[in-house]
Short mmCIF file of C-alpha atoms and ligand atoms in Angstrom, two decimals:
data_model
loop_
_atom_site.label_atom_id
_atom_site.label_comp_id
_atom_site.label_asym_id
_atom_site.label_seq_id
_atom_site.Cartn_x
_atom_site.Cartn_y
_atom_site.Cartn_z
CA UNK U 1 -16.54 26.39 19.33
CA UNK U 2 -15.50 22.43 19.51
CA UNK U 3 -18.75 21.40 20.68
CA UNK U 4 -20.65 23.40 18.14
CA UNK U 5 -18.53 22.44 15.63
CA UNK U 6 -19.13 18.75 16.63
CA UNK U 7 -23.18 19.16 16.77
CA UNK U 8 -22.96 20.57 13.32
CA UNK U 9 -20.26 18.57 11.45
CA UNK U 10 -21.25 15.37 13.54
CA UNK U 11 -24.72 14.97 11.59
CA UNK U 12 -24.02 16.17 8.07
CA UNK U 13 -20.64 14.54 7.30
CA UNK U 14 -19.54 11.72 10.32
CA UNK U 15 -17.10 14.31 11.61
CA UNK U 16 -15.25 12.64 14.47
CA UNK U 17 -13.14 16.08 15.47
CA UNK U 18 -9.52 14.83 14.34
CA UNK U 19 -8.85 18.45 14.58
CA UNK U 20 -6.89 17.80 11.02
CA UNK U 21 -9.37 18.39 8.85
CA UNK U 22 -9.78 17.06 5.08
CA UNK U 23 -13.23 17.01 4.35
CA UNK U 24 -12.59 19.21 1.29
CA UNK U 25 -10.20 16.51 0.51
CA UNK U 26 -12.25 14.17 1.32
CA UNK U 27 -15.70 14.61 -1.02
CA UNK U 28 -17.03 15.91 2.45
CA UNK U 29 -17.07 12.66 4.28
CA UNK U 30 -15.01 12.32 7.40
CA UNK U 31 -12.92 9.13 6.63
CA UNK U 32 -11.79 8.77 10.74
CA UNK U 33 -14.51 6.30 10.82
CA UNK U 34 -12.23 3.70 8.85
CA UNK U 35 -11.38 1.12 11.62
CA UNK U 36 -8.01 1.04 10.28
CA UNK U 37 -7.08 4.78 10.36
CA UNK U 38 -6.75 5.16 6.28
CA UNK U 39 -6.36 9.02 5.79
CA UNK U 40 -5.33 7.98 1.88
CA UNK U 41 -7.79 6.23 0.20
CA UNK U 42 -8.81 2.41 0.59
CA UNK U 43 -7.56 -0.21 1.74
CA UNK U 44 -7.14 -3.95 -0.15
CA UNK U 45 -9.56 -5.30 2.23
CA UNK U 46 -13.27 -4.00 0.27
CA UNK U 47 -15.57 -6.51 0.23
CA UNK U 48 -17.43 -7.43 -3.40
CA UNK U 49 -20.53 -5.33 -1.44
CA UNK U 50 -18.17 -2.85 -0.82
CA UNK U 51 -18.66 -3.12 2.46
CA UNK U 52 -15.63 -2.89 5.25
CA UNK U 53 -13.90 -6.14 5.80
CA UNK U 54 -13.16 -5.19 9.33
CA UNK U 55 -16.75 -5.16 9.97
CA UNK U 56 -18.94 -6.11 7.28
CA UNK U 57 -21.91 -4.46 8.73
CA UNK U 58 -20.94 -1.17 7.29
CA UNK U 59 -19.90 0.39 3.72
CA UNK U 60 -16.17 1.21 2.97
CA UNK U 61 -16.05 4.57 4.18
CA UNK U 62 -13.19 5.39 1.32
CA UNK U 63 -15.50 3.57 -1.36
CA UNK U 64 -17.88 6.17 -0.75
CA UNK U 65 -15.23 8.68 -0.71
CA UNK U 66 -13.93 7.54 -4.20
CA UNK U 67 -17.41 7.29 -5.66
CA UNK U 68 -18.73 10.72 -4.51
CA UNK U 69 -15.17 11.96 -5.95
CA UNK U 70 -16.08 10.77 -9.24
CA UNK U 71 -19.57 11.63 -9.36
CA UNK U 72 -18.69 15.13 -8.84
CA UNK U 73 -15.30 15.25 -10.81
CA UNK U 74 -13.18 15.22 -8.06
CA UNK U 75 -11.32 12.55 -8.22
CA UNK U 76 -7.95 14.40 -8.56
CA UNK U 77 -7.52 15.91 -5.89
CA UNK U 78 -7.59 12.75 -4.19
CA UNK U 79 -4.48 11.97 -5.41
CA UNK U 80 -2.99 14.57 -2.77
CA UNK U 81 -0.89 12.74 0.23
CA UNK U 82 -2.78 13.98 2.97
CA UNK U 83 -0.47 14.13 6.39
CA UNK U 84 -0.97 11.78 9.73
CA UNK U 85 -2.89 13.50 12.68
CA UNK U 86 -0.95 16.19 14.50
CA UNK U 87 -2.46 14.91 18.49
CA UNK U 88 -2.23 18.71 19.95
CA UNK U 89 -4.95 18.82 17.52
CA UNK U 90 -7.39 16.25 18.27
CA UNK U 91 -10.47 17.23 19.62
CA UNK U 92 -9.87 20.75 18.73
CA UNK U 93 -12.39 22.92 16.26
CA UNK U 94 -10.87 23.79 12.78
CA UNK U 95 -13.48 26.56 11.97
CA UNK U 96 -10.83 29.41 13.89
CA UNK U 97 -8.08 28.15 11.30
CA UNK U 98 -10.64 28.31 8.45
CA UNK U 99 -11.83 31.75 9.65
CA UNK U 100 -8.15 33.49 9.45
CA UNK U 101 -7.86 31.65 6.14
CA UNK U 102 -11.78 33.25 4.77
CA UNK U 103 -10.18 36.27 6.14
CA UNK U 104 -6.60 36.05 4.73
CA UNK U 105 -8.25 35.76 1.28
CA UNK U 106 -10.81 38.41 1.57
CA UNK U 107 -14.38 37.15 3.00
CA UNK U 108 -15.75 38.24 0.13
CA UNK U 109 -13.64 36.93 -2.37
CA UNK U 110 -14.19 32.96 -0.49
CA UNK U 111 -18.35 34.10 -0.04
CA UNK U 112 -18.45 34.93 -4.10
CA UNK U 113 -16.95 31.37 -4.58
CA UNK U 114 -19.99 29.89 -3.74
CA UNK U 115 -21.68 31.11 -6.68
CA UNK U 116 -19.20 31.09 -9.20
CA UNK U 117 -19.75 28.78 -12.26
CA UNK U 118 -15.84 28.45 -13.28
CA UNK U 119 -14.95 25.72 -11.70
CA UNK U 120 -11.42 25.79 -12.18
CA UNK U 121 -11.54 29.09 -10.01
CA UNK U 122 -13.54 28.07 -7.42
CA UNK U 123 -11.48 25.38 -6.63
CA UNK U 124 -8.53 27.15 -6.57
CA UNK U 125 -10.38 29.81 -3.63
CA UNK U 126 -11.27 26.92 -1.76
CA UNK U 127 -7.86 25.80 -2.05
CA UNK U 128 -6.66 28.92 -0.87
CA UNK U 129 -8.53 28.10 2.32
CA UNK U 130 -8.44 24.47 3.04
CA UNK U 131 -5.11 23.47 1.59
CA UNK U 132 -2.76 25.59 4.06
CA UNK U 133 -5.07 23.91 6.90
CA UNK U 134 -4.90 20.05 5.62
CA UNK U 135 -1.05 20.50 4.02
CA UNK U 136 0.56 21.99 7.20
CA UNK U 137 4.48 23.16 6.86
CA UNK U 138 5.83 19.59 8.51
CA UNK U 139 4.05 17.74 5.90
CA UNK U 140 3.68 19.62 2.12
CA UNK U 141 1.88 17.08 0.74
CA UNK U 142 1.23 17.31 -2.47
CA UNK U 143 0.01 15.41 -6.00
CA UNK U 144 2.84 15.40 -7.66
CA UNK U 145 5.47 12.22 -8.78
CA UNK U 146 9.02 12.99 -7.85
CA UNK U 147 11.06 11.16 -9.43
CA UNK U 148 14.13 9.71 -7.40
CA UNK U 149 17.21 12.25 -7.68
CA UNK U 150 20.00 9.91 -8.07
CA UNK U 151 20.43 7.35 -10.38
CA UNK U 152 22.37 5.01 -7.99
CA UNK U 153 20.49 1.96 -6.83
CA UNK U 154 19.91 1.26 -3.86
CA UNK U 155 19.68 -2.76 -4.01
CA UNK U 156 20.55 -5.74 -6.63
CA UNK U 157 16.56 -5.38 -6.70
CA UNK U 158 16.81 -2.02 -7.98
CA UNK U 159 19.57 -2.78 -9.96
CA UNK U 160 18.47 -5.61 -12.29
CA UNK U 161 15.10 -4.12 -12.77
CA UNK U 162 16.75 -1.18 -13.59
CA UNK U 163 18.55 -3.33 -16.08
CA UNK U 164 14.99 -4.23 -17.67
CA UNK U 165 15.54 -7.98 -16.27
CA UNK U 166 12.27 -10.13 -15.58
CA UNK U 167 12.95 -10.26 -11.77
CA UNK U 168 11.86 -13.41 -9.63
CA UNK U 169 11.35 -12.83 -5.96
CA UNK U 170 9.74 -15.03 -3.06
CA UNK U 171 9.03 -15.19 0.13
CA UNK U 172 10.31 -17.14 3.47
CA UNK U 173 7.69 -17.56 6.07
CA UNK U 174 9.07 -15.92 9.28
CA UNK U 175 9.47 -18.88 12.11
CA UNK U 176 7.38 -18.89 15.23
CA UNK U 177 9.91 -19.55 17.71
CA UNK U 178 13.16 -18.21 18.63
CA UNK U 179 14.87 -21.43 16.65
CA UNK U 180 16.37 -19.88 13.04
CA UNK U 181 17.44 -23.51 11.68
CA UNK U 182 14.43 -23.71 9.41
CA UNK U 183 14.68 -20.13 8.55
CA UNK U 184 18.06 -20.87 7.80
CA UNK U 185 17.37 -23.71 5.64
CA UNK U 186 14.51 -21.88 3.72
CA UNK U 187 16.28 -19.02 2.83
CA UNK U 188 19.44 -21.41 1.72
CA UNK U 189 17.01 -23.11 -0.36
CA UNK U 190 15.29 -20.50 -2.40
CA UNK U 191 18.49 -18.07 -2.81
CA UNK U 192 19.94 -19.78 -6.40
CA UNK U 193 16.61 -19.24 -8.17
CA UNK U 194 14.91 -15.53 -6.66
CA UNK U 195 16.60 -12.08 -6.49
CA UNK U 196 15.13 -11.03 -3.43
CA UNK U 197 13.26 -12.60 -0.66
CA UNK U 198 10.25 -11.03 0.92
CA UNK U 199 9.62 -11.37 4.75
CA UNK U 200 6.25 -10.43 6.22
CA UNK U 201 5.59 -8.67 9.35
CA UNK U 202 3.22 -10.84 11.05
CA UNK U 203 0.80 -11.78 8.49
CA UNK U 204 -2.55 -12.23 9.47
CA UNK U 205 -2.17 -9.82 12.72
CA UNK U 206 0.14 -12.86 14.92
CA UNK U 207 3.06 -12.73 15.64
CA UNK U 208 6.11 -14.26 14.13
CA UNK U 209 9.46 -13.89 14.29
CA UNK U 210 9.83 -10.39 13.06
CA UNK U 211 10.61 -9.06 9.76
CA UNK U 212 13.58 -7.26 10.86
CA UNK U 213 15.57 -10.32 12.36
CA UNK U 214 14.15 -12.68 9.26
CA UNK U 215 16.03 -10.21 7.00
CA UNK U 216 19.30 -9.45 9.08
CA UNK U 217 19.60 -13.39 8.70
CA UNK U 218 18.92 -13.56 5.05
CA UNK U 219 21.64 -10.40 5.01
CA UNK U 220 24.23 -12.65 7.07
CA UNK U 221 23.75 -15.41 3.92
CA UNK U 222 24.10 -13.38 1.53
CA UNK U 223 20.53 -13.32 0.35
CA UNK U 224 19.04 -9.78 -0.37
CA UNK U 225 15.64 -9.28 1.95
CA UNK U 226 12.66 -7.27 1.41
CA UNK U 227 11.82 -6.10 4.30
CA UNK U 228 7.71 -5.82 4.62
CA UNK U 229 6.69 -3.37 7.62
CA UNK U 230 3.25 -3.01 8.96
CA UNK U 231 1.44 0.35 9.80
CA UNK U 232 -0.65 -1.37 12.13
CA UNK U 233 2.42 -1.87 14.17
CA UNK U 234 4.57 0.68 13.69
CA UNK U 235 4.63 4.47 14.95
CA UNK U 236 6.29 7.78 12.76
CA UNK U 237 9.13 7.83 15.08
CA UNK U 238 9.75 3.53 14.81
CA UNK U 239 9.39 3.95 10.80
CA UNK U 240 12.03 6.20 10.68
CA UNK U 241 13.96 4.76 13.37
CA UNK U 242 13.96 1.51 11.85
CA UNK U 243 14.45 2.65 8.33
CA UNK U 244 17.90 4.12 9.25
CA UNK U 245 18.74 1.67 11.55
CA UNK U 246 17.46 -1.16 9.22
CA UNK U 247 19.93 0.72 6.28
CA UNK U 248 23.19 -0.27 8.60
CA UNK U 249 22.46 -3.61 8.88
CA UNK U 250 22.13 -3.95 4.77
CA UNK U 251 18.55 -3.93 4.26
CA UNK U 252 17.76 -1.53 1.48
CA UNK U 253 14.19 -2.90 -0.15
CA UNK U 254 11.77 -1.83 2.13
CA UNK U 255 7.63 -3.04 1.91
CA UNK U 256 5.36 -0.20 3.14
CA UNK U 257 1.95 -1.76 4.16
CA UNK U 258 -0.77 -0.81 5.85
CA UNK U 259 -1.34 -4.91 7.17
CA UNK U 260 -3.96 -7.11 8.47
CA UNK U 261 -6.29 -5.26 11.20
CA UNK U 262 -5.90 -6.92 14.02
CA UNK U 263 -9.76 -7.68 14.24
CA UNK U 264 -8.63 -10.74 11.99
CA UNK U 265 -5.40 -11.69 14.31
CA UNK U 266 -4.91 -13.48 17.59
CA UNK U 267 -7.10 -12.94 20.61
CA UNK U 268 -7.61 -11.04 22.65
CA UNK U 269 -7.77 -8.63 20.31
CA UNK U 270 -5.44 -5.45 20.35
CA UNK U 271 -6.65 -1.74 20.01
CA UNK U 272 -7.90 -0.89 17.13
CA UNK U 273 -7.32 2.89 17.48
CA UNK U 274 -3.89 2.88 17.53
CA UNK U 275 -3.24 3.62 13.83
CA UNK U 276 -0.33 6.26 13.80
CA UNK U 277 0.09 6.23 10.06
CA UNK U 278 -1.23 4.84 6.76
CA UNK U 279 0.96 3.10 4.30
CA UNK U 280 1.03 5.85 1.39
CA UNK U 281 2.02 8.57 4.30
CA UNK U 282 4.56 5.66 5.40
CA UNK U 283 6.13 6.18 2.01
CA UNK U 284 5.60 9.69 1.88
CA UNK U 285 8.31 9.71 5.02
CA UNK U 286 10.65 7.25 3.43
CA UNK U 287 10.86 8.82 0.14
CA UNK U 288 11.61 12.52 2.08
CA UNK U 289 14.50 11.01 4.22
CA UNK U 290 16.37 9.45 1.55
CA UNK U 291 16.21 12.25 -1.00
CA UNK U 292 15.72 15.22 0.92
CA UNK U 293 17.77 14.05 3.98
CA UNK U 294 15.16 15.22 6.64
CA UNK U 295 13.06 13.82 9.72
CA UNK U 296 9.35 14.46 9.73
CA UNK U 297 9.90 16.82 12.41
CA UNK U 298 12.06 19.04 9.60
CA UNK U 299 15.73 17.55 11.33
CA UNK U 300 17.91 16.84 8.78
CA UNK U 301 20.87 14.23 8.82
CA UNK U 302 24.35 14.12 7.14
CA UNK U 303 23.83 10.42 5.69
CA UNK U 304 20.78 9.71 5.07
CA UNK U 305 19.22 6.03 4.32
CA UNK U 306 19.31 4.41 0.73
CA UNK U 307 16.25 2.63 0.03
CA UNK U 308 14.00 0.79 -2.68
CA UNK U 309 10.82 1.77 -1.50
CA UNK U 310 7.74 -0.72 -2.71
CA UNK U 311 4.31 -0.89 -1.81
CA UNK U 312 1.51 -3.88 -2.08
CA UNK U 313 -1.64 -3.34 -4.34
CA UNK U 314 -4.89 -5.42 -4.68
CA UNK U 315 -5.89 -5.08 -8.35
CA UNK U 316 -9.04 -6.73 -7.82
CA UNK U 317 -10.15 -5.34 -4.36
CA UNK U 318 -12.44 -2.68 -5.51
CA UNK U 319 -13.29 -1.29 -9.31
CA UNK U 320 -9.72 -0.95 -11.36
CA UNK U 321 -10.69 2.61 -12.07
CA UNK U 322 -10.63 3.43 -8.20
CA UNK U 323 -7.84 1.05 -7.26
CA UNK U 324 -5.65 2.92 -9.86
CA UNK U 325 -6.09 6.13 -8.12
CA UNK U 326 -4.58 5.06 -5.36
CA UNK U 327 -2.06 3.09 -6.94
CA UNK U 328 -1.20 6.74 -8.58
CA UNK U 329 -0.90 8.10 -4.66
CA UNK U 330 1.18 5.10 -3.52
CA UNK U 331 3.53 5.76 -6.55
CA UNK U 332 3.57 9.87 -6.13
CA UNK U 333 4.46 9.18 -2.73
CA UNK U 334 7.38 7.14 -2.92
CA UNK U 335 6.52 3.51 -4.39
CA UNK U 336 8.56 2.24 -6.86
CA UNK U 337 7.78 -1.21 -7.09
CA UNK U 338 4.60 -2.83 -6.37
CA UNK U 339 3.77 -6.14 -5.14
CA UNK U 340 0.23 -7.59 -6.02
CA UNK U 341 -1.87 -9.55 -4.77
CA UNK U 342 -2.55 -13.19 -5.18
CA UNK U 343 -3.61 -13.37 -8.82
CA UNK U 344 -5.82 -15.52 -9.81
CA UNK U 345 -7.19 -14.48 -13.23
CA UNK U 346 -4.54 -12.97 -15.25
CA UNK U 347 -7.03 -11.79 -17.88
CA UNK U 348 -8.84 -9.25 -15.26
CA UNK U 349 -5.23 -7.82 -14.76
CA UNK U 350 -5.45 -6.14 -18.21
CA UNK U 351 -8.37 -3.56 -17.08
CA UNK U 352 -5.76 -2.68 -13.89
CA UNK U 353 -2.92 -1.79 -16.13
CA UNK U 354 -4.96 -0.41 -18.60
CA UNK U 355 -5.80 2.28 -16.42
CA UNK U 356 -2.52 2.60 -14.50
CA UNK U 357 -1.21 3.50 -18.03
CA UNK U 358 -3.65 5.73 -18.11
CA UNK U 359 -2.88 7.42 -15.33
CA UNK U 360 0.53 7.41 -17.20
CA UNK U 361 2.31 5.40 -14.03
CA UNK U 362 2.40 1.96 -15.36
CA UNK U 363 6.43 3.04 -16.64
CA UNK U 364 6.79 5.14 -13.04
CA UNK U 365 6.99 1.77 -11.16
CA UNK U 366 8.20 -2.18 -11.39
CA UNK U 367 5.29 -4.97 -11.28
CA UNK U 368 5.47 -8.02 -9.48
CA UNK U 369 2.85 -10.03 -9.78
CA UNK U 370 2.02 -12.25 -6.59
CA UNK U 371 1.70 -15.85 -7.62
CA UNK U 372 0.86 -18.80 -5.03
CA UNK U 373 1.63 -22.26 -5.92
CA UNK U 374 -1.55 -24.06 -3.53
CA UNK U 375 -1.16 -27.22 -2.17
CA UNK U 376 -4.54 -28.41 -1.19
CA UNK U 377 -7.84 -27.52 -1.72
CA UNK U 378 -8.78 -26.09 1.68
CA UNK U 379 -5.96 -23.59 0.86
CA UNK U 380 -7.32 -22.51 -2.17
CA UNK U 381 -10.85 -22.29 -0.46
CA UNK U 382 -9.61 -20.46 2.31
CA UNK U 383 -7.91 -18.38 0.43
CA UNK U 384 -11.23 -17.40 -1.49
CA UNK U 385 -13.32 -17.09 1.59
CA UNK U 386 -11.55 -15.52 4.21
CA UNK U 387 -8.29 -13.28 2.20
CA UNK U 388 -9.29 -9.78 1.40
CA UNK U 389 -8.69 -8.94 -1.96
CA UNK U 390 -8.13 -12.53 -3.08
CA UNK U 391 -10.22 -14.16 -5.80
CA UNK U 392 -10.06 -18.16 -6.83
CA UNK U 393 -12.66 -18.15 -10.03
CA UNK U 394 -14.89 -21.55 -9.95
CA UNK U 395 -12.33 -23.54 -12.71
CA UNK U 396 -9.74 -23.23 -10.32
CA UNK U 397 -11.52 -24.01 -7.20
CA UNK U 398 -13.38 -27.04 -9.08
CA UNK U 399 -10.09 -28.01 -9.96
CA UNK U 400 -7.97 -28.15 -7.35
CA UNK U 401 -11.59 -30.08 -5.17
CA UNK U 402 -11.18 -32.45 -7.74
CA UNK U 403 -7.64 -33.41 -8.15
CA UNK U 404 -8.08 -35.37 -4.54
CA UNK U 405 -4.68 -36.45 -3.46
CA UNK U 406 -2.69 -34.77 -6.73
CA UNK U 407 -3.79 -31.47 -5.45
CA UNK U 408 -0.07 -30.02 -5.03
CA UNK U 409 1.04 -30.93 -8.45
CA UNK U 410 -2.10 -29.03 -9.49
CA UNK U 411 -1.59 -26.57 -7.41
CA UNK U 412 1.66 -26.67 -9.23
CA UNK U 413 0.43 -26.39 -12.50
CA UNK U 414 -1.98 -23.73 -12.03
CA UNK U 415 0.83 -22.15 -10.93
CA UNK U 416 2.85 -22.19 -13.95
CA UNK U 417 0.16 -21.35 -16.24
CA UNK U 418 -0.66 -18.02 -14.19
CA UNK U 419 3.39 -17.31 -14.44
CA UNK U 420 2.94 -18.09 -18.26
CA UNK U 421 -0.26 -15.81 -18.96
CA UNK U 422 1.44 -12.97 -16.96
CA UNK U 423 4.74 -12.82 -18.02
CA UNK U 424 4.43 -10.75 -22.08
CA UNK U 425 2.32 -8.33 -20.74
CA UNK U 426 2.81 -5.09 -20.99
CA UNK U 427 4.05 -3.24 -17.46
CA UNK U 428 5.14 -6.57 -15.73
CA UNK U 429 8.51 -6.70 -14.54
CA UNK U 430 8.34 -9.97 -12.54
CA UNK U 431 6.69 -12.21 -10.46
CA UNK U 432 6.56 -12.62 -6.67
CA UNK U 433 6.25 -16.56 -5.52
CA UNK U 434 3.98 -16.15 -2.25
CA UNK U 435 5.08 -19.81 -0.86
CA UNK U 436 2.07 -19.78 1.79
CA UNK U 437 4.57 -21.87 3.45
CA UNK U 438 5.90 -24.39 0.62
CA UNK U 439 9.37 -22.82 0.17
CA UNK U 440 10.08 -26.21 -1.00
CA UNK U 441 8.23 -25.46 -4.35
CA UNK U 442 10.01 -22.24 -5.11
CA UNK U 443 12.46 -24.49 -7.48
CA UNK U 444 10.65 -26.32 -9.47
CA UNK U 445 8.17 -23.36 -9.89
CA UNK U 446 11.21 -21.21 -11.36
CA UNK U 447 12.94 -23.98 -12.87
CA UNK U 448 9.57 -24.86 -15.40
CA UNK U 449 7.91 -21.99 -15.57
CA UNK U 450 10.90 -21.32 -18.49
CA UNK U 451 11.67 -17.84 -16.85
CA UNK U 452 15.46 -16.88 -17.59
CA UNK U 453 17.44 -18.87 -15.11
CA UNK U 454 17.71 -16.97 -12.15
CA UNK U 455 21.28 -15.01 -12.13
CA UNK U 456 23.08 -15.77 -9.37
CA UNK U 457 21.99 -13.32 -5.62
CA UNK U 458 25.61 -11.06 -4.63
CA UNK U 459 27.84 -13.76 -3.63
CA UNK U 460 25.53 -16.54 -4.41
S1 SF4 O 501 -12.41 -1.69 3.90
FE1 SF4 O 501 -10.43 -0.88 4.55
S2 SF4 O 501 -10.45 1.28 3.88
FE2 SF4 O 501 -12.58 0.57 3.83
S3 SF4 O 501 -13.39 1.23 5.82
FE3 SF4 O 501 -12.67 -0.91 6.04
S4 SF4 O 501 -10.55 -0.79 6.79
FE4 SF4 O 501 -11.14 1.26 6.00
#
C-alpha cells in the first residue's frame, strides 16, 4: 500500500511519505520538500522571486502553498497549527487511516462530496475525514486564539507593555569564547536605557556562546533576558526541557524561531534533515505547558513554567497579505509579542499592519520593531545582499556609500529617523535596537531618539 501510495502521490503532489499527512491542509502540495522542515507556512527567508533562500534554484514550496490557498479560497484553513511528524509514522501509507475515516462517515456520504456545490458542506465532510488524521489526540491543533488564562505577568516585559508603555529592548551579541568580561560589560552598559535584552542563539548558523548562559548572566545582573531559541537546534523534548529548566533560573521571555538554515552557517555543513519542529508548533508547546500544565506526550506537571512567549516576523519577506496569515498562526499559537525584522522603510510597514488589523490581531500581540543603527557601508550592503528578509532602499544605501568616513554617525541618524517614523503608529508598542555588534550605540540611540527615558530594569 506504501509503495503504491508513493507511485501515485509522488507525481501529482511531491508527496515525500511523512506518513502525517496534510495535503488537504496543505492546497494539495506536500510541503516536506522545504529544506528547513516548515509544516506551518513560510519562512522569513523568500526571496523577491519567491524562490527558496536555502537554494535559490527552486520556488518557496509554502509560497505556492499560500498562493494556491488563495486562488481557491482556502486560505483559512491554513491558519490551523498543524502538529510535528509522529516518526512511527514515516514512511508509512495514510490511505488505511483515510479508508476507516471514508468508512466512519459513510462512503457514500464522503463519495457525494465530490459533487456537491455547497461549499461550506463539503468542506466540513472532508474535514470529517482528514482532520482526525492531520490533528491527532497528542496534538489538537486547531485555528483558534486563546487568549492567556491568567492575568499575572510573567516578566517586567510583560508587565510594562501590559501597562501600555512604549517598551525599548536590545540586544547583546553572545561572545565567542568561554571569556564573559565583554558580555559582562555589554550587558552593564545597555541595562539603564532597554527593558529587556535579547540574546540570539547562534545567529547566522555558528556558534556562539549560547543563549541560555548569555541570559543566566544578564539574570545574575539584574538585567531581564529574552531568551531567543532556534528550531534548527533544538528537539520537542530539549524545548520543553529547557523551557522549564530555563523558568528556574529566571528567564521568563522566551523567542521562538525557526533560525538560520545551516546551509548559510559554518562549514562543513550540518544535516539539513534534522528539523524536529517549526517555530509556530514551538509555540504551540510553550503556550500548552504554561496554561494547560501538560507535556506534549499528555504528562501533566504540578508547577508549570511562566512565560512571555514572542515570536520574530519579516514584514517584508513575502506579500503582506500572506505574511499576515502566518503572523495570525504564530499569534493563535502562542505569540504574544513579535519582534520584526530589520526595518528599513517604515512607510511599507503600514500595508503589514493594515492587514494584521484585519485579521483583527494587531491588539492580540505587542510590536517591536527591529531597528539597526549601521556603522559602515559594507554593513548596510551586506545586509541588503545576503540577510533574508532584509531590505536597504537605494537613499539609504547611497547614503551611507557616500558619507565615507562619517558613516556611523549616519548610520546613527538613519537610525533615529526610522525610530521617529515608527513610533505614532498605530499597533507599535516599541522598538528592538539590533546592535549588529555596536552595543556601544544603544545610549545615544535611546537617549536622542526622544523616547520616554527608559525606567529603570528590577533593581537597576
Ligand atoms: S524559503 Fe523558507 S519556507 Fe520557503 S521553501 Fe525555503 S526554507 Fe522553506
Amino acid at each position: 500500500m506504501a509503495k503504491t501510495e508513493l507511485l501515485i502521490k509522488g507525481p501529482i503532489f511531491g508527496c515525500r511519505m511523512c506518513g502525517n499527512c496534510l495535503l488537504q491542509e496543505t492546497a494539495f502540495i506536500c510541503p516536506m520538500e522545504c529544506p528547513k522542515g516548515m509544516r506551518n507556512g513560510p519562512c522569513g527567508g523568500v526571496t523577491p522571486e519567491k524562490n527558496c533562500y536555502v537554494d535559490e534554484t527552486r520556488k518557496c514550496v509554502w509560497y505556492a502553498i499560500y498562493k494556491r490557498a488563495l486562488k481557491t479560497g482556502r486560505e483559512e484553513i491554513l491558519l490551523e497549527v498543524l502538529p510535528p511528524l509522529d516518526y512511527d509514522k514515516v514512511g508509512t501509507e495514510t490511505w488505511g487511516d483515510v479508508v476507516r475515516q471514508v468508512r466512519r462517515i459513510g462512503t457514500k456520504e464522503f463519495i457525494g462530496s465530490f459533487f456537491l456545490k455547497d461549499k461550506k458542506k463539503k468542506d466540513e465532510v472532508w474535514d470529517s475525514v482528514f482532520k482526525t488524521i492531520r490533528q491527532p489526540e497528542w496534538w489538537k491543533g486547531d485555528s483558534q486564539y486563546h487568549s492567556k488564562p491568567s492575568a499575572e505577568p510573567a516578566s517586567d516585559l510583560e508587565k510594562r507593555l501590559l501597562n501600555g508603555d512604549f517598551i525599548i529592548v536590545t540586544e547583546v551579541t553572545p561572545p565567542l569564547s568561554a571569556k564573559k568580561d565583554k558580555l559582562i560589560k555589554d550587558i552593564e552598559s545597555v541595562k539603564p536605557f532597554v527593558t529587556a535584552i535579547n540574546f540570539t542563539d547562534s545567529s547566522s548558523a555558528r556558534p556562539k556562546m549560547s543563549s541560555i548562559a548569555c541570559s543566566s548572566v544578564a539574570v545574575e545582573l539584574n538585567a531581564e533576558p529574552i531568551l531567543q531559541i532556534t528550531s534548527r537546534d533544538i528537539t520537542r523534548t530539549g524545548l520543553q526541557a529547557t523551557a522549564i529548566g530555563v523558568n528556574v533560573m529566571g528567564i521568563r521571555n522566551i523567542l521562538c524561531i525557526t533560525g538560520d538554515n545551516a546551509r548559510i552557517g559554518s562549514s562543513p555543513v550540518s544535516s539539513m534533515n534534522l528539523v524536529d519542529i517549526d517555530s509556530v508548533q514551538m509555540l504551540w508547546i510553550l503556550r500548552r505547558m504554561r496554561d494547560e500544565g501538560i507535556y506534549l506526550d499528555g504528562r501533566t506537571m504540578k508547577v508549570p513554567p511562566k512565560l512571555f512567549l514572542g515570536a520574530a516576523t519579516s514584514p517584508f519577506a513575502s506579500d503582506p497579505v500572506l505574511q499576515a496569515i502566518k503572523d495570525h498562526k504564530k499569534v493563535n499559537a502562542g505569540a504574544q509579542f513579535f519582534q520584526t525584522n530589520l526595518i528599513f522603510e517604515p512607510d511599507r510597514l503600514d500595508l503589514w499592519l493594515e492587514q494584521l488589523d484585519k485579521r483583527g490581531i494587531l491588539d492580540k500581540v505587542y510590536i517591536l520593531v527591529g531597528i539597526a543603527p549601521l556603522k559602515s557601508y559594507k554593513v548596510a550592503h551586506y545586509l541588503h545582499t545576503k540577510v533574508p528578509g532584509v531590505n536597504l532602499p537605494e537613499k539609504i544605501l547611497t547614503r551611507m556609500e557616500k558619507a565615507g568616513e562619517s558613516a556611523p554617525e549616519e548610520g546613527v541618524q538613519i537610525a533615529l529617523e526610522m525610530i521617529d517614523s515608527i513610533k505614532n503608529k498605530k499597533g507599535i508598542n516599541g522598538i528592538h535596537i539590533m546592535t549588529l555588534g555596536w552595543e556601544a550605540m544603544v545610549q545615544r540611540v535611546v537617549t536622542e531618539s526622544g523616547l520616554n527615558p527608559p525606567t529603570p530594569l528590577k533593581g537597576g
